């Protein structure tokens, strides 16, 4: 008996890959979704029979439907969704274009909305399901030269809380994880100056690792997190203390 069927978006590298690997190790069957098909295939191949890949853009409704149908065809009803897909773009607010803003919101916030909507009807019909949204500590405190990213992540936290109030009594648990900076290709794309300044601010004195974030997600996916409703866990090296 498996732990369930999980879709992990943005699972071709970094935190998403670590989450897919962790969930597979804990007995889940995993749909590895990523914008880059070759990356999704590589991760699924490394995991083995418990994983299948699917290329897709989470901001596109038709592609989200294909991701979900691929998971269902391979493993049956989706019991767990991890909305992890995202990217980062660094710029001063005054230099942001409407296209920069729209793409950031489309991938992070619209993508989380579309993926959640695509699986939620089935979860509610079965009276069970788990949704974990990937936020960021910058959605709680903001980040210099990352206004659009911070706004998108703050939106995810708000969506998590509101949806949890709406569906938790019907058996679907919704929570979020808000990591601090993590040693991933995404964070490595930020300027060295930004990374040096941020590291100096952290009480722990170091960035996190993808596996450490995956452990938090796996906990929220598990029955051990039964009392966690609308929460935002903060594996953030002490950048935010609540």
CSV table of C-alpha atoms in Angstrom, one decimal:
chain,number,residue,atom,x,y,z
A,1,UNK,CA,0.0,0.0,0.0
A,2,UNK,CA,1.3,3.4,-1.0
A,3,UNK,CA,1.2,6.6,1.0
A,4,UNK,CA,-0.7,8.3,-1.8
A,5,UNK,CA,-0.3,9.9,-5.2
A,6,UNK,CA,1.5,13.3,-5.2
A,7,UNK,CA,2.0,15.9,-7.8
A,8,UNK,CA,5.1,18.0,-7.3
A,9,UNK,CA,5.5,21.0,-9.6
A,10,UNK,CA,8.8,22.5,-10.4
A,11,UNK,CA,10.4,19.2,-9.5
A,12,UNK,CA,13.1,19.2,-12.1
A,13,UNK,CA,15.7,20.6,-9.8
A,14,UNK,CA,16.4,22.2,-6.4
A,15,UNK,CA,13.8,22.1,-3.7
A,16,UNK,CA,11.2,20.5,-6.0
A,17,UNK,CA,13.5,17.6,-6.9
A,18,UNK,CA,14.3,17.1,-3.2
A,19,UNK,CA,10.6,17.0,-2.4
A,20,UNK,CA,9.9,14.5,-5.1
A,21,UNK,CA,12.7,12.2,-4.0
A,22,UNK,CA,11.7,12.5,-0.3
A,23,UNK,CA,8.0,11.7,-1.0
A,24,UNK,CA,9.0,8.7,-3.2
A,25,UNK,CA,11.3,7.4,-0.4
A,26,UNK,CA,8.4,7.7,2.0
A,27,UNK,CA,6.1,5.5,-0.2
A,28,UNK,CA,4.3,8.1,-2.4
A,29,UNK,CA,3.8,7.7,-6.1
A,30,UNK,CA,5.0,11.0,-7.6
A,31,UNK,CA,4.2,12.9,-10.7
A,32,UNK,CA,7.4,14.9,-11.4
A,33,UNK,CA,6.2,18.1,-13.2
A,34,UNK,CA,8.5,20.8,-14.6
A,35,UNK,CA,8.5,23.3,-17.4
A,36,UNK,CA,11.6,21.6,-18.7
A,37,UNK,CA,10.6,18.2,-19.9
A,38,UNK,CA,14.1,16.8,-19.9
A,39,UNK,CA,14.7,17.8,-16.3
A,40,UNK,CA,11.4,16.1,-15.2
A,41,UNK,CA,12.4,13.0,-17.1
A,42,UNK,CA,15.8,12.9,-15.5
A,43,UNK,CA,14.4,13.2,-12.0
A,44,UNK,CA,11.7,10.6,-12.6
A,45,UNK,CA,14.3,8.2,-14.0
A,46,UNK,CA,16.5,8.7,-11.0
A,47,UNK,CA,13.6,7.9,-8.6
A,48,UNK,CA,12.5,4.8,-10.5
A,49,UNK,CA,9.0,3.2,-10.9
A,50,UNK,CA,7.4,5.3,-8.2
A,51,UNK,CA,7.7,8.4,-10.4
A,52,UNK,CA,6.5,9.5,-13.8
A,53,UNK,CA,7.5,12.8,-15.5
A,54,UNK,CA,5.3,15.5,-17.2
A,55,UNK,CA,6.4,18.7,-18.9
A,56,UNK,CA,4.1,21.6,-18.4
A,57,UNK,CA,3.6,25.3,-17.6
A,58,UNK,CA,1.6,25.7,-14.4
A,59,UNK,CA,0.3,29.1,-15.5
A,60,UNK,CA,-1.5,27.5,-18.5
A,61,UNK,CA,-4.8,25.9,-17.7
A,62,UNK,CA,-4.7,23.3,-20.4
A,63,UNK,CA,-1.2,22.2,-19.4
A,64,UNK,CA,-2.2,21.9,-15.8
A,65,UNK,CA,-5.1,19.7,-16.8
A,66,UNK,CA,-2.6,17.5,-18.7
A,67,UNK,CA,-0.3,17.3,-15.7
A,68,UNK,CA,-3.2,16.1,-13.5
A,69,UNK,CA,-4.5,13.6,-16.1
A,70,UNK,CA,-1.0,12.2,-16.5
A,71,UNK,CA,-0.8,11.6,-12.8
A,72,UNK,CA,-4.2,10.0,-12.6
A,73,UNK,CA,-3.5,7.7,-15.6
A,74,UNK,CA,-0.3,6.5,-14.0
A,75,UNK,CA,-1.2,6.2,-10.4
A,76,UNK,CA,-4.9,7.0,-9.8
A,77,UNK,CA,-6.5,9.8,-7.9
A,78,UNK,CA,-4.3,12.6,-6.7
A,79,UNK,CA,-4.2,12.7,-2.9
A,80,UNK,CA,-1.4,15.2,-2.4
A,81,UNK,CA,-0.4,18.4,-4.3
A,82,UNK,CA,2.8,20.3,-3.7
A,83,UNK,CA,2.7,23.7,-5.5
A,84,UNK,CA,6.4,24.3,-5.8
A,85,UNK,CA,6.9,25.7,-9.3
A,86,UNK,CA,8.5,29.1,-9.4
A,87,UNK,CA,11.4,31.3,-10.5
A,88,UNK,CA,13.2,34.4,-9.3
A,89,UNK,CA,14.0,37.6,-11.1
A,90,UNK,CA,16.0,40.4,-9.4
A,91,UNK,CA,15.3,44.1,-10.3
A,92,UNK,CA,14.7,47.4,-8.6
A,93,UNK,CA,11.0,48.2,-8.4
A,94,UNK,CA,11.4,51.2,-10.6
A,95,UNK,CA,12.9,49.0,-13.3
A,96,UNK,CA,10.1,46.4,-13.3
A,97,UNK,CA,8.0,46.1,-16.3
A,98,UNK,CA,4.3,45.0,-16.4
A,99,UNK,CA,5.5,41.9,-18.2
A,100,UNK,CA,8.0,41.1,-15.3
A,101,UNK,CA,5.2,41.5,-12.8
A,102,UNK,CA,2.6,39.5,-14.8
A,103,UNK,CA,4.9,36.5,-15.3
A,104,UNK,CA,5.9,36.4,-11.7
A,105,UNK,CA,2.3,36.4,-10.5
A,106,UNK,CA,1.3,34.0,-13.3
A,107,UNK,CA,3.8,31.3,-12.4
A,108,UNK,CA,3.6,31.5,-8.6
A,109,UNK,CA,0.1,32.6,-7.7
A,110,UNK,CA,-1.9,31.7,-10.8
A,111,UNK,CA,0.0,28.5,-11.1
A,112,UNK,CA,-0.8,27.5,-7.5
A,113,UNK,CA,-4.5,28.5,-8.1
A,114,UNK,CA,-4.8,26.5,-11.3
A,115,UNK,CA,-3.1,23.3,-9.9
A,116,UNK,CA,-5.2,23.5,-6.7
A,117,UNK,CA,-8.4,23.9,-8.6
A,118,UNK,CA,-7.6,21.0,-10.9
A,119,UNK,CA,-7.3,18.5,-8.0
A,120,UNK,CA,-9.5,20.0,-5.3
A,121,UNK,CA,-12.9,18.8,-6.7
A,122,UNK,CA,-11.7,15.2,-6.5
A,123,UNK,CA,-10.2,15.6,-3.0
A,124,UNK,CA,-13.5,17.1,-1.7
A,125,UNK,CA,-15.5,14.3,-3.3
A,126,UNK,CA,-13.3,11.8,-1.5
A,127,UNK,CA,-13.3,13.8,1.7
A,128,UNK,CA,-9.5,13.7,1.9
A,129,UNK,CA,-6.5,15.5,0.5
A,130,UNK,CA,-3.4,17.5,1.3
A,131,UNK,CA,-2.1,20.6,-0.5
A,132,UNK,CA,1.2,22.2,0.4
A,133,UNK,CA,2.1,25.6,-1.2
A,134,UNK,CA,5.6,26.8,-1.5
A,135,UNK,CA,5.8,30.4,-0.2
A,136,UNK,CA,8.9,32.2,1.0
A,137,UNK,CA,10.0,34.2,4.0
A,138,UNK,CA,10.2,37.2,1.6
A,139,UNK,CA,6.4,36.9,1.4
A,140,UNK,CA,6.4,37.7,5.1
A,141,UNK,CA,9.1,40.4,5.3
A,142,UNK,CA,9.8,41.5,1.8
A,143,UNK,CA,13.0,41.6,-0.1
A,144,UNK,CA,15.0,44.4,-1.7
A,145,UNK,CA,15.0,44.2,-5.5
A,146,UNK,CA,12.4,41.3,-5.2
A,147,UNK,CA,9.1,43.2,-4.8
A,148,UNK,CA,7.3,41.2,-7.4
A,149,UNK,CA,8.6,37.9,-6.0
A,150,UNK,CA,7.7,39.0,-2.5
A,151,UNK,CA,4.2,40.0,-3.6
A,152,UNK,CA,3.6,36.7,-5.3
A,153,UNK,CA,4.7,34.7,-2.3
A,154,UNK,CA,2.6,36.8,0.1
A,155,UNK,CA,-0.4,36.1,-2.1
A,156,UNK,CA,0.3,32.3,-1.8
A,157,UNK,CA,0.3,32.7,2.0
A,158,UNK,CA,-3.0,34.5,1.9
A,159,UNK,CA,-4.5,31.9,-0.5
A,160,UNK,CA,-3.3,29.1,1.8
A,161,UNK,CA,-5.0,30.6,4.9
A,162,UNK,CA,-8.3,31.4,3.1
A,163,UNK,CA,-8.6,28.0,1.4
A,164,UNK,CA,-7.8,26.2,4.6
A,165,UNK,CA,-10.7,27.9,6.3
A,166,UNK,CA,-12.9,26.9,3.4
A,167,UNK,CA,-12.1,23.2,2.9
A,168,UNK,CA,-10.5,21.9,6.1
A,169,UNK,CA,-13.8,20.7,7.6
A,170,UNK,CA,-14.3,18.7,4.4
A,171,UNK,CA,-11.1,16.7,4.9
A,172,UNK,CA,-8.6,18.7,2.8
A,173,UNK,CA,-5.6,20.1,4.7
A,174,UNK,CA,-3.9,23.1,3.2
A,175,UNK,CA,-0.7,24.5,4.5
A,176,UNK,CA,2.4,26.3,3.2
A,177,UNK,CA,6.2,26.3,3.7
A,178,UNK,CA,8.1,29.5,3.6
A,179,UNK,CA,11.8,28.8,3.3
A,180,UNK,CA,14.6,31.2,3.7
A,181,UNK,CA,17.4,31.3,1.2
A,182,UNK,CA,18.3,27.8,0.1
A,183,UNK,CA,21.4,26.6,-1.9
A,184,UNK,CA,19.6,26.0,-5.2
A,185,UNK,CA,20.2,27.2,-8.8
A,186,UNK,CA,17.4,29.7,-8.2
A,187,UNK,CA,19.1,31.4,-5.3
A,188,UNK,CA,22.5,31.1,-7.1
A,189,UNK,CA,21.0,33.3,-9.9
A,190,UNK,CA,20.7,36.2,-7.5
A,191,UNK,CA,23.6,38.7,-7.3
A,192,UNK,CA,26.6,37.8,-5.1
A,193,UNK,CA,26.1,41.0,-3.3
A,194,UNK,CA,22.5,40.1,-2.4
A,195,UNK,CA,23.5,36.6,-1.3
A,196,UNK,CA,26.4,37.9,0.9
A,197,UNK,CA,24.2,40.5,2.6
A,198,UNK,CA,21.4,38.0,3.2
A,199,UNK,CA,23.7,35.4,4.7
A,200,UNK,CA,25.1,38.0,7.1
A,201,UNK,CA,21.5,38.7,8.4
A,202,UNK,CA,20.7,35.1,9.2
A,203,UNK,CA,20.9,34.1,12.9
A,204,UNK,CA,21.9,30.6,11.8
A,205,UNK,CA,24.6,32.0,9.6
A,206,UNK,CA,24.0,29.8,6.6
A,207,UNK,CA,21.5,29.1,3.8
A,208,UNK,CA,19.3,26.0,3.9
A,209,UNK,CA,19.7,22.9,1.8
A,210,UNK,CA,16.9,21.4,-0.4
A,211,UNK,CA,16.7,18.3,1.7
A,212,UNK,CA,15.9,20.3,4.8
A,213,UNK,CA,12.9,22.0,3.1
A,214,UNK,CA,11.8,18.6,1.7
A,215,UNK,CA,11.5,17.3,5.3
A,216,UNK,CA,9.2,20.1,6.2
A,217,UNK,CA,7.0,19.4,3.2
A,218,UNK,CA,6.9,15.7,3.8
A,219,UNK,CA,5.8,16.3,7.4
A,220,UNK,CA,2.9,18.5,6.2
A,221,UNK,CA,2.0,15.7,3.8
A,222,UNK,CA,1.9,13.1,6.5
A,223,UNK,CA,-0.8,12.1,9.0
A,224,UNK,CA,1.5,13.5,11.7
A,225,UNK,CA,0.5,17.0,10.6
A,226,UNK,CA,-3.3,16.4,11.1
A,227,UNK,CA,-3.6,19.4,13.3
A,228,UNK,CA,-1.8,21.8,11.0
A,229,UNK,CA,-4.4,23.9,9.1
A,230,UNK,CA,-3.6,27.0,7.2
A,231,UNK,CA,-0.1,27.2,8.7
A,232,UNK,CA,3.1,28.5,7.2
A,233,UNK,CA,6.1,26.6,8.4
A,234,UNK,CA,9.3,28.6,8.4
A,235,UNK,CA,12.6,26.7,7.7
A,236,UNK,CA,14.3,30.0,7.2
A,237,UNK,CA,17.6,30.0,9.1
A,238,UNK,CA,16.0,32.4,11.6
A,239,UNK,CA,15.3,35.2,9.0
A,240,UNK,CA,11.7,35.3,10.3
A,241,UNK,CA,10.7,34.4,13.8
A,242,UNK,CA,7.0,34.0,14.7
